[in-house]
Backbone as a printed PyTorch tensor [residue, N CA C, xyz], in Angstrom:
tensor([[[  0.8310,  -1.1980,   0.1380],
         [ -0.0360,   0.0050,   0.0070],
         [  0.9100,   1.2380,  -0.0550]],

        [[  0.9770,   1.9300,  -1.0800],
         [  1.9090,   3.1380,  -1.1150],
         [  1.3810,   4.2600,  -0.2210]],

        [[  2.3190,   4.7220,   0.5780],
         [  1.9710,   5.7540,   1.5720],
         [  3.0740,   6.7980,   1.3810]],

        [[  2.6060,   7.9820,   1.1610],
         [  3.5770,   9.1160,   0.9560],
         [  3.4200,  10.1620,   2.0070]],

        [[  4.5050,  10.7700,   2.6380],
         [  4.4330,  11.7120,   3.6380],
         [  5.2320,  13.0440,   3.0230]],

        [[  4.6900,  14.1350,   3.3050],
         [  5.3380,  15.3890,   2.8190],
         [  5.2940,  16.3840,   3.9220]],

        [[  6.2500,  17.1980,   3.9040],
         [  6.2750,  18.4280,   4.8770],
         [  6.7470,  19.6210,   4.0700]],

        [[  5.9320,  20.6790,   4.2290],
         [  6.3150,  21.8720,   3.5610],
         [  6.0240,  23.0820,   4.5940]],

        [[  6.5360,  24.1760,   4.3220],
         [  6.4600,  25.3460,   4.9880],
         [  5.8310,  26.4810,   4.0830]],

        [[  4.8640,  27.1590,   4.4170],
         [  4.3130,  28.2850,   3.5820],
         [  4.1240,  29.5270,   4.4510]],

        [[  4.1690,  30.6520,   3.7670],
         [  3.7810,  31.9690,   4.4640],
         [  2.3360,  32.1270,   4.7370]],

        [[  1.5160,  31.2050,   4.0880],
         [  0.1210,  31.3770,   4.0270],
         [ -0.2620,  30.8970,   5.5780]],

        [[ -1.4090,  31.4100,   6.0570],
         [ -1.8500,  31.0420,   7.3620],
         [ -2.5120,  29.7440,   7.3300]],

        [[ -2.6600,  29.0470,   8.4670],
         [ -3.3300,  27.7700,   8.4990],
         [ -4.8940,  27.9400,   7.9740]],

        [[ -5.5370,  29.0340,   8.3660],
         [ -6.8340,  29.2820,   7.7420],
         [ -6.8980,  29.2890,   6.2530]],

        [[ -5.9090,  29.9810,   5.6130],
         [ -5.8320,  30.0840,   4.2770],
         [ -5.6310,  28.6800,   3.5980]],

        [[ -4.9210,  27.8970,   4.1450],
         [ -4.6940,  26.4760,   3.6150],
         [ -6.0010,  25.7190,   3.8500]],

        [[ -6.5730,  25.8360,   4.9440],
         [ -7.8310,  25.1310,   5.2210],
         [ -8.9500,  25.6330,   4.2060]],

        [[ -8.9700,  26.9070,   3.9860],
         [-10.0780,  27.5140,   3.1030],
         [ -9.7990,  26.9100,   1.6840]],

        [[ -8.5070,  26.8060,   1.1750],
         [ -8.3060,  26.3310,  -0.1540],
         [ -8.6590,  24.9430,  -0.2060]],

        [[ -8.2720,  24.1670,   0.7780],
         [ -8.6480,  22.6080,   0.8950],
         [-10.0750,  22.3540,   0.7090]],

        [[-10.9040,  23.1630,   1.4390],
         [-12.2990,  23.0770,   1.5350],
         [-13.1800,  23.8080,   0.5890]],

        [[-12.5090,  24.5270,  -0.2770],
         [-13.2330,  25.3370,  -1.2970],
         [-13.5860,  24.3170,  -2.5610]],

        [[-14.7770,  23.9730,  -2.8020],
         [-15.1790,  22.9380,  -3.8410],
         [-15.7840,  23.7360,  -4.9680]],

        [[-15.4690,  25.0600,  -5.0770],
         [-16.0290,  25.8430,  -6.1270],
         [-15.3280,  25.5710,  -7.5180]],

        [[-15.8650,  26.3690,  -8.6190],
         [-15.3090,  26.1120,  -9.8620],
         [-13.9130,  26.3560, -10.2240]],

        [[-13.1720,  26.9980,  -9.2540],
         [-11.6940,  27.3480,  -9.4690],
         [-10.8470,  26.2450,  -8.8150]],

        [[-11.5190,  25.2630,  -8.2790],
         [-10.6860,  24.1680,  -7.5900],
         [ -9.5180,  23.5430,  -8.3500]],

        [[ -9.7730,  23.3720,  -9.5960],
         [ -8.8420,  22.6140, -10.4270],
         [ -7.6810,  23.5360, -10.5550]],

        [[ -7.7540,  24.7920, -10.4270],
         [ -6.4690,  25.7490, -10.5090],
         [ -5.4910,  25.4100,  -9.4040]],

        [[ -6.0160,  25.1190,  -8.2040],
         [ -5.1390,  24.8150,  -7.1150],
         [ -4.8950,  23.2810,  -6.9250]],

        [[ -5.8000,  22.5700,  -7.3760],
         [ -5.7830,  21.0720,  -7.2660],
         [ -5.9790,  20.4130,  -8.6160]],

        [[ -4.9200,  20.2110,  -9.3310],
         [ -4.9810,  19.6900, -10.8060],
         [ -5.7250,  18.2750, -10.8270]],

        [[ -5.7350,  17.4580,  -9.6930],
         [ -6.3120,  16.2120,  -9.6690],
         [ -7.6920,  16.3100,  -9.3670]],

        [[ -8.3560,  17.4330,  -9.3690],
         [ -9.6960,  17.7850,  -9.1300],
         [-10.3640,  18.4630, -10.3920]],

        [[-10.3680,  17.8470, -11.4640],
         [-11.0120,  18.4470, -12.6530],
         [-12.4960,  18.7320, -12.6200]],

        [[-12.9460,  19.7480, -13.1670],
         [-14.2720,  20.1210, -13.1210],
         [-15.2580,  19.1150, -13.5040]],

        [[-14.8010,  18.2590, -14.4350],
         [-15.6270,  17.1980, -15.0800],
         [-16.0850,  16.1610, -13.9730]],

        [[-15.2230,  15.9740, -13.0070],
         [-15.3770,  14.9960, -11.9690],
         [-16.0600,  15.5270, -10.7180]],

        [[-15.9290,  16.8600, -10.5070],
         [-16.2530,  17.4690,  -9.1440],
         [-17.7150,  17.5020,  -9.0330]],

        [[-18.0400,  16.8870,  -7.8650],
         [-19.5450,  16.7950,  -7.3930],
         [-19.4710,  16.8940,  -5.8250]],

        [[-20.2430,  17.9400,  -5.3670],
         [-20.3730,  18.0750,  -3.8310],
         [-21.7890,  17.4840,  -3.5010]],

        [[-21.7060,  16.2970,  -2.8400],
         [-22.8820,  15.5710,  -2.5060],
         [-23.5310,  16.1420,  -1.1400]],

        [[-22.7280,  16.6450,  -0.3300],
         [-23.1440,  17.2570,   0.8840],
         [-21.9950,  18.0430,   1.5500]],

        [[-22.4120,  19.1690,   2.2920],
         [-21.3490,  20.0330,   2.8750],
         [-22.0000,  20.6450,   4.1900]],

        [[-21.2570,  20.5280,   5.2990],
         [-21.5560,  21.2890,   6.6200],
         [-20.4370,  22.1140,   6.8590]],

        [[-20.6460,  22.7540,   7.9940],
         [-19.6130,  23.7330,   8.5030],
         [-18.1870,  23.0390,   8.6140]],

        [[-18.1900,  21.6790,   8.9280],
         [-16.9050,  20.9420,   9.2350],
         [-16.7350,  19.6670,   8.4520]],

        [[-17.6750,  19.3060,   7.5130],
         [-17.4840,  18.0980,   6.8020],
         [-17.9970,  18.3990,   5.3430]],

        [[-17.5540,  17.5210,   4.3790],
         [-18.0880,  17.4070,   3.1060],
         [-17.8540,  16.1250,   2.5360]],

        [[-18.9320,  15.8250,   1.5940],
         [-18.8210,  14.5850,   0.8550],
         [-18.7780,  14.8480,  -0.6340]],

        [[-17.5290,  14.5870,  -1.2120],
         [-17.1470,  15.2130,  -2.4830],
         [-16.6050,  14.0370,  -3.3750]],

        [[-16.9940,  14.0620,  -4.5900],
         [-16.3940,  13.1930,  -5.6470],
         [-15.4150,  14.0870,  -6.4410]],

        [[-14.2900,  13.7680,  -6.5830],
         [-13.2080,  14.4010,  -7.4920],
         [-12.2430,  13.5920,  -8.0860]],

        [[-11.6540,  13.9270,  -9.0490],
         [-10.6670,  13.1950,  -9.7130],
         [-10.2190,  13.8080, -11.1350]],

        [[ -9.4720,  13.0670, -11.9340],
         [ -8.9190,  13.5480, -13.1750],
         [ -8.4130,  12.3020, -13.9260]],

        [[ -8.2840,  12.5280, -15.1850],
         [ -7.6310,  11.5040, -16.1380],
         [ -8.0690,  10.0860, -15.8310]],

        [[ -9.3950,   9.9080, -15.6800],
         [-10.0940,   8.6530, -15.5740],
         [-10.0250,   8.0540, -14.1720]],

        [[ -9.4670,   8.7330, -13.2580],
         [ -9.3160,   8.2280, -11.8070],
         [-10.1200,   9.1520, -10.8830]],

        [[-11.2640,   8.5370, -10.1770],
         [-11.9740,   9.4230,  -9.3500],
         [-12.0740,   8.6860,  -8.0240]],

        [[-12.4890,   9.4870,  -7.0150],
         [-12.8160,   8.9400,  -5.6510],
         [-13.7540,   9.9890,  -5.0720]],

        [[-14.6400,   9.3120,  -4.2020],
         [-15.5300,  10.0270,  -3.4140],
         [-14.8660,  10.0660,  -1.9910]],

        [[-14.7320,  11.3010,  -1.4820],
         [-14.0460,  11.5440,  -0.2140],
         [-14.9920,  12.1130,   0.6830]],

        [[-14.6750,  11.7150,   1.9690],
         [-15.4080,  12.3040,   3.1820],
         [-14.4160,  13.2040,   3.7830]],

        [[-14.5840,  14.4920,   3.6930],
         [-13.6350,  15.4650,   4.4060],
         [-14.1530,  15.7100,   5.8080]],

        [[-13.2310,  15.8560,   6.7840],
         [-13.6090,  16.2230,   8.0440],
         [-12.5290,  17.2250,   8.5980]],

        [[-12.9690,  18.4200,   8.8500],
         [-12.0520,  19.3930,   9.4030],
         [-12.7190,  19.9490,  10.7370]],

        [[-13.2760,  19.1460,  11.5740],
         [-13.8720,  19.4520,  12.8180],
         [-12.7120,  19.9640,  13.7030]],

        [[-11.4740,  19.5190,  13.4950],
         [-10.1990,  20.0160,  14.0600],
         [ -9.5970,  20.7750,  12.8690]],

        [[ -9.6080,  22.0750,  12.9040],
         [ -9.0830,  22.7940,  11.7090],
         [ -7.5820,  22.6740,  11.5070]],

        [[ -6.8870,  22.1000,  12.3910],
         [ -5.5210,  21.8630,  12.1950],
         [ -5.1230,  20.5420,  11.8730]],

        [[ -6.1380,  19.5060,  11.7390],
         [ -5.9610,  18.1990,  11.2400],
         [ -7.1860,  17.8390,  10.4980]],

        [[ -6.9790,  17.7630,   9.1490],
         [ -7.9940,  17.5020,   8.2540],
         [ -7.8910,  16.1350,   7.6380]],

        [[ -8.9000,  15.4100,   7.7660],
         [ -8.9460,  13.8730,   7.3010],
         [ -9.8780,  13.9130,   6.0700]],

        [[ -9.1970,  13.2430,   5.0890],
         [-10.0480,  12.8140,   3.8920],
         [-10.0410,  11.2860,   3.7220]],

        [[-11.2330,  10.7090,   3.8400],
         [-11.2650,   9.2900,   3.8260],
         [-11.9950,   8.8690,   2.5490]],

        [[-11.4600,   7.9290,   1.8030],
         [-12.0430,   7.3600,   0.5920],
         [-13.2160,   6.6260,   0.9710]],

        [[-14.2970,   7.0750,   0.3290],
         [-15.6550,   6.2990,   0.4390],
         [-15.8970,   5.4350,  -0.7380]],

        [[-15.6420,   5.9060,  -1.8450],
         [-15.8530,   5.1460,  -3.0290],
         [-14.8190,   5.4810,  -4.0580]],

        [[-14.4180,   4.7690,  -5.0180],
         [-13.4210,   5.0710,  -6.0900],
         [-13.4830,   3.9410,  -7.0990]],

        [[-12.9890,   4.3890,  -8.3350],
         [-12.9100,   3.4830,  -9.4720],
         [-11.4340,   2.9330,  -9.4220]],

        [[-10.5670,   3.1950,  -8.2460],
         [ -9.2640,   2.8140,  -8.2840],
         [ -8.7980,   2.4420,  -6.8910]],

        [[ -9.1660,   3.2120,  -5.9150],
         [ -8.7720,   3.0410,  -4.4220],
         [ -9.6590,   2.4470,  -3.5860]],

        [[ -9.2010,   1.6220,  -2.6440],
         [-10.1130,   1.0250,  -1.6350],
         [-10.4250,   2.0420,  -0.6120]],

        [[-11.4260,   1.6570,   0.3380],
         [-11.8160,   2.6320,   1.4030],
         [-10.6820,   2.6170,   2.5160]],

        [[ -9.6290,   1.8800,   2.4010],
         [ -8.4200,   2.1160,   3.3230],
         [ -7.5940,   3.2460,   2.7540]],

        [[ -7.9900,   3.9380,   1.7550],
         [ -7.2290,   5.0650,   1.1870],
         [ -7.6840,   6.2980,   1.8460]],

        [[ -6.7710,   7.3950,   1.6380],
         [ -7.2560,   8.6460,   2.1490],
         [ -6.0330,   9.6490,   2.2500]],

        [[ -6.1710,  10.7090,   2.9560],
         [ -5.2730,  11.7410,   3.1120],
         [ -5.4210,  12.4100,   4.5380]],

        [[ -4.3070,  12.8070,   5.1040],
         [ -4.3960,  13.6430,   6.2960],
         [ -3.5450,  14.8050,   6.2250]],

        [[ -4.1300,  15.8900,   6.4440],
         [ -3.4130,  17.2360,   6.4190],
         [ -3.2120,  17.7250,   7.8480]],

        [[ -2.0300,  17.9450,   8.3140],
         [ -1.9420,  18.7170,   9.6150],
         [ -1.2760,  19.9970,   9.4130]],

        [[ -1.8860,  21.0640,   9.8850],
         [ -1.5490,  22.4200,   9.7210],
         [ -1.0350,  22.9940,  11.0840]],

        [[  0.2410,  23.3120,  11.1070],
         [  0.8130,  23.7370,  12.4120],
         [  1.2430,  25.2450,  12.1790]],

        [[  0.5750,  26.1770,  13.0870],
         [  0.9840,  27.5220,  12.8830],
         [  2.4190,  27.7390,  13.1960]],

        [[  3.0800,  28.6340,  12.5030],
         [  4.5430,  28.9510,  12.6130],
         [  4.5250,  30.5220,  12.8800]],

        [[  5.6530,  31.0340,  13.3370],
         [  5.8140,  32.5100,  13.5060],
         [  5.2820,  33.3060,  12.2360]],

        [[  5.7760,  32.7440,  11.1120],
         [  5.3880,  33.3580,   9.7830],
         [  4.9110,  32.4100,   8.8920]],

        [[  3.6260,  31.8680,   9.0780],
         [  2.9220,  31.0180,   8.2080],
         [  2.6140,  29.7140,   8.8770]],

        [[  2.7220,  28.6680,   8.1330],
         [  2.2200,  27.3580,   8.4630],
         [  3.1900,  26.2620,   8.0090]],

        [[  3.3060,  25.2070,   8.8460],
         [  3.9300,  24.0070,   8.4660],
         [  2.7870,  23.1220,   8.0870]],

        [[  2.9220,  22.6070,   6.8610],
         [  2.0190,  21.5830,   6.3630],
         [  2.5560,  20.3290,   6.1190]],

        [[  1.9090,  19.2090,   6.9500],
         [  2.3500,  17.8660,   6.8330],
         [  1.1840,  16.9950,   6.0850]],

        [[  1.4850,  16.4090,   5.1160],
         [  0.4080,  15.7340,   4.3890],
         [  0.8900,  14.2020,   4.2810]],

        [[ -0.0480,  13.2060,   4.6880],
         [  0.1400,  11.8650,   4.4040],
         [ -1.0100,  11.4470,   3.3840]],

        [[ -0.5280,  10.6640,   2.4030],
         [ -1.3370,  10.1090,   1.2930],
         [ -1.3100,   8.6640,   1.4030]],

        [[ -2.3790,   7.9750,   1.6060],
         [ -2.4790,   6.5030,   1.5900],
         [ -3.2540,   6.0040,   0.2840]],

        [[ -2.6010,   5.1620,  -0.4920],
         [ -3.1640,   4.6980,  -1.6540],
         [ -3.2250,   3.1750,  -1.6360]],

        [[ -4.3980,   2.5130,  -1.3410],
         [ -4.6090,   1.1550,  -1.3340],
         [ -5.4800,   0.7440,  -2.5840]],

        [[ -4.7470,   0.0280,  -3.4820],
         [ -5.4870,  -0.2490,  -4.7340],
         [ -6.6130,  -1.1870,  -4.5400]],

        [[ -7.7730,  -1.0420,  -5.2600],
         [ -8.8060,  -1.9070,  -5.1120],
         [ -9.1820,  -2.9030,  -6.3030]],

        [[ -8.2830,  -2.6210,  -7.3640],
         [ -8.4580,  -3.4030,  -8.6170],
         [ -7.3110,  -3.2200,  -9.3670]],

        [[ -7.3460,  -3.8050, -10.6660],
         [ -6.2550,  -3.7810, -11.6030],
         [ -5.7750,  -2.2530, -11.8720]],

        [[ -6.6450,  -1.4720, -12.1730],
         [ -6.3910,  -0.0150, -12.4150],
         [ -5.6050,   0.6170, -11.2630]],

        [[ -6.0730,   0.2760,  -9.9010],
         [ -5.3040,   0.6800,  -8.8320],
         [ -4.0810,   0.1800,  -8.6800]],

        [[ -3.8090,  -1.1460,  -8.9710],
         [ -2.4960,  -1.7640,  -9.0010],
         [ -1.5710,  -1.1270,  -9.9510]],

        [[ -2.0670,  -0.7660, -11.0370],
         [ -1.1480,  -0.1310, -12.1490],
         [ -0.8170,   1.3380, -11.6220]],

        [[ -1.8320,   1.9710, -11.4770],
         [ -1.6680,   3.4290, -11.0480],
         [ -0.8840,   3.5310,  -9.6430]],

        [[ -1.2390,   2.7190,  -8.7480],
         [ -0.5830,   2.7590,  -7.3010],
         [  0.8860,   2.0150,  -7.4290]],

        [[  0.7070,   0.9460,  -7.9490],
         [  2.0010,   0.0110,  -7.9920],
         [  3.0820,   0.4590,  -8.9220]],

        [[  2.6960,   0.9170, -10.0870],
         [  3.6920,   1.3360, -11.0060],
         [  3.8750,   2.7890, -11.1760]],

        [[  2.8740,   3.6080, -11.3800],
         [  2.9590,   4.9030, -11.5510],
         [  3.4270,   5.7640, -10.2020]],

        [[  2.6460,   5.4550,  -9.3070],
         [  2.9760,   6.2380,  -7.9880],
         [  4.2290,   5.7970,  -7.2460]],

        [[  4.4150,   4.4470,  -7.4140],
         [  5.6540,   4.0110,  -6.7770],
         [  6.9040,   4.6060,  -7.3810]],

        [[  6.9570,   4.8820,  -8.5920],
         [  8.0960,   5.5340,  -9.2390],
         [  8.0790,   7.0440,  -9.4140]],

        [[  6.8620,   7.6580,  -9.4180],
         [  6.8030,   9.1240,  -9.7640],
         [  5.9100,   9.8470,  -8.6100]],

        [[  5.2260,   9.0650,  -7.7200],
         [  4.3300,   9.5760,  -6.7670],
         [  4.9870,  10.7510,  -5.9610]],

        [[  6.1880,  10.4520,  -5.3320],
         [  6.7750,  11.4390,  -4.3610],
         [  7.0730,  12.7370,  -5.1470]],

        [[  7.5720,  12.7780,  -6.2340],
         [  7.8850,  13.9410,  -7.1420],
         [  6.4170,  14.5680,  -7.4800]],

        [[  5.5860,  13.8020,  -8.0900],
         [  4.3170,  14.3740,  -8.5110],
         [  3.4590,  14.8850,  -7.3560]],

        [[  3.1610,  14.1530,  -6.3540],
         [  2.3420,  14.6740,  -5.2320],
         [  3.0700,  15.8120,  -4.5400]],

        [[  4.3580,  15.5810,  -4.3010],
         [  4.9690,  16.6980,  -3.6080],
         [  5.1120,  17.9460,  -4.4210]],

        [[  5.2430,  17.8570,  -5.6580],
         [  5.2110,  19.1240,  -6.5880],
         [  3.8880,  19.7080,  -6.6420]],

        [[  2.7560,  18.8760,  -6.6070],
         [  1.5180,  19.4930,  -6.4260],
         [  1.2550,  20.2200,  -5.1950]],

        [[  1.7220,  19.6810,  -4.1690],
         [  1.6450,  20.3360,  -2.7560],
         [  2.4220,  21.5650,  -2.8330]],

        [[  3.5700,  21.6050,  -3.2620],
         [  4.3890,  22.9230,  -3.2760],
         [  3.6880,  23.9240,  -4.2640]],

        [[  3.2460,  23.4660,  -5.3170],
         [  2.4680,  24.4450,  -6.2500],
         [  1.2110,  25.0000,  -5.5910]],

        [[  0.5420,  24.2410,  -4.8170],
         [ -0.6050,  24.7410,  -4.1210],
         [ -0.2160,  25.8270,  -3.1000]],

        [[  0.7860,  25.5150,  -2.3040],
         [  1.0830,  26.4300,  -1.2130],
         [  1.7220,  27.6800,  -1.8760]],

        [[  2.4920,  27.5060,  -2.8940],
         [  2.9330,  28.8010,  -3.6200],
         [  1.8030,  29.6680,  -4.1810]],

        [[  0.8930,  28.9040,  -4.5850],
         [ -0.3250,  29.7200,  -5.0750],
         [ -1.1130,  30.3990,  -3.9700]],

        [[ -0.9620,  29.9740,  -2.8230],
         [ -1.6300,  30.6240,  -1.7100],
         [ -0.7120,  31.8410,  -0.9980]],

        [[  0.4530,  31.9400,  -1.3850],
         [  1.4320,  32.8850,  -0.7960],
         [  1.2680,  34.1880,  -1.4110]]])
């Protein structure tokens, strides 16, 4: 089960990072390239949770977002055409003197052949660079 961990520091506030992470509007794909408008569907949203389908390039997942603790955001995979429900993300936002330390853990548990190909081959060899680059790009966009 590929698991990736990343740590970045940004001058953006924890609230700015949380706001970006939980903004499911039409501009989402500009900050999150893996959330193409074609796949984006908000099924439900409250003040601290959301049930959202997102994806790109033929891979989609329905995620349950929970930010009841605004410094620890959990994204749990509910359904996907690629990943099992053991997959998900955790974002930890730690305030710094000037900005935020962002620690992200991404867990990818394949549920089928597509997941084994994407997770086992593509992510195993390019995942760290790809996901890490997307995180850095997101944080740069918020600064």
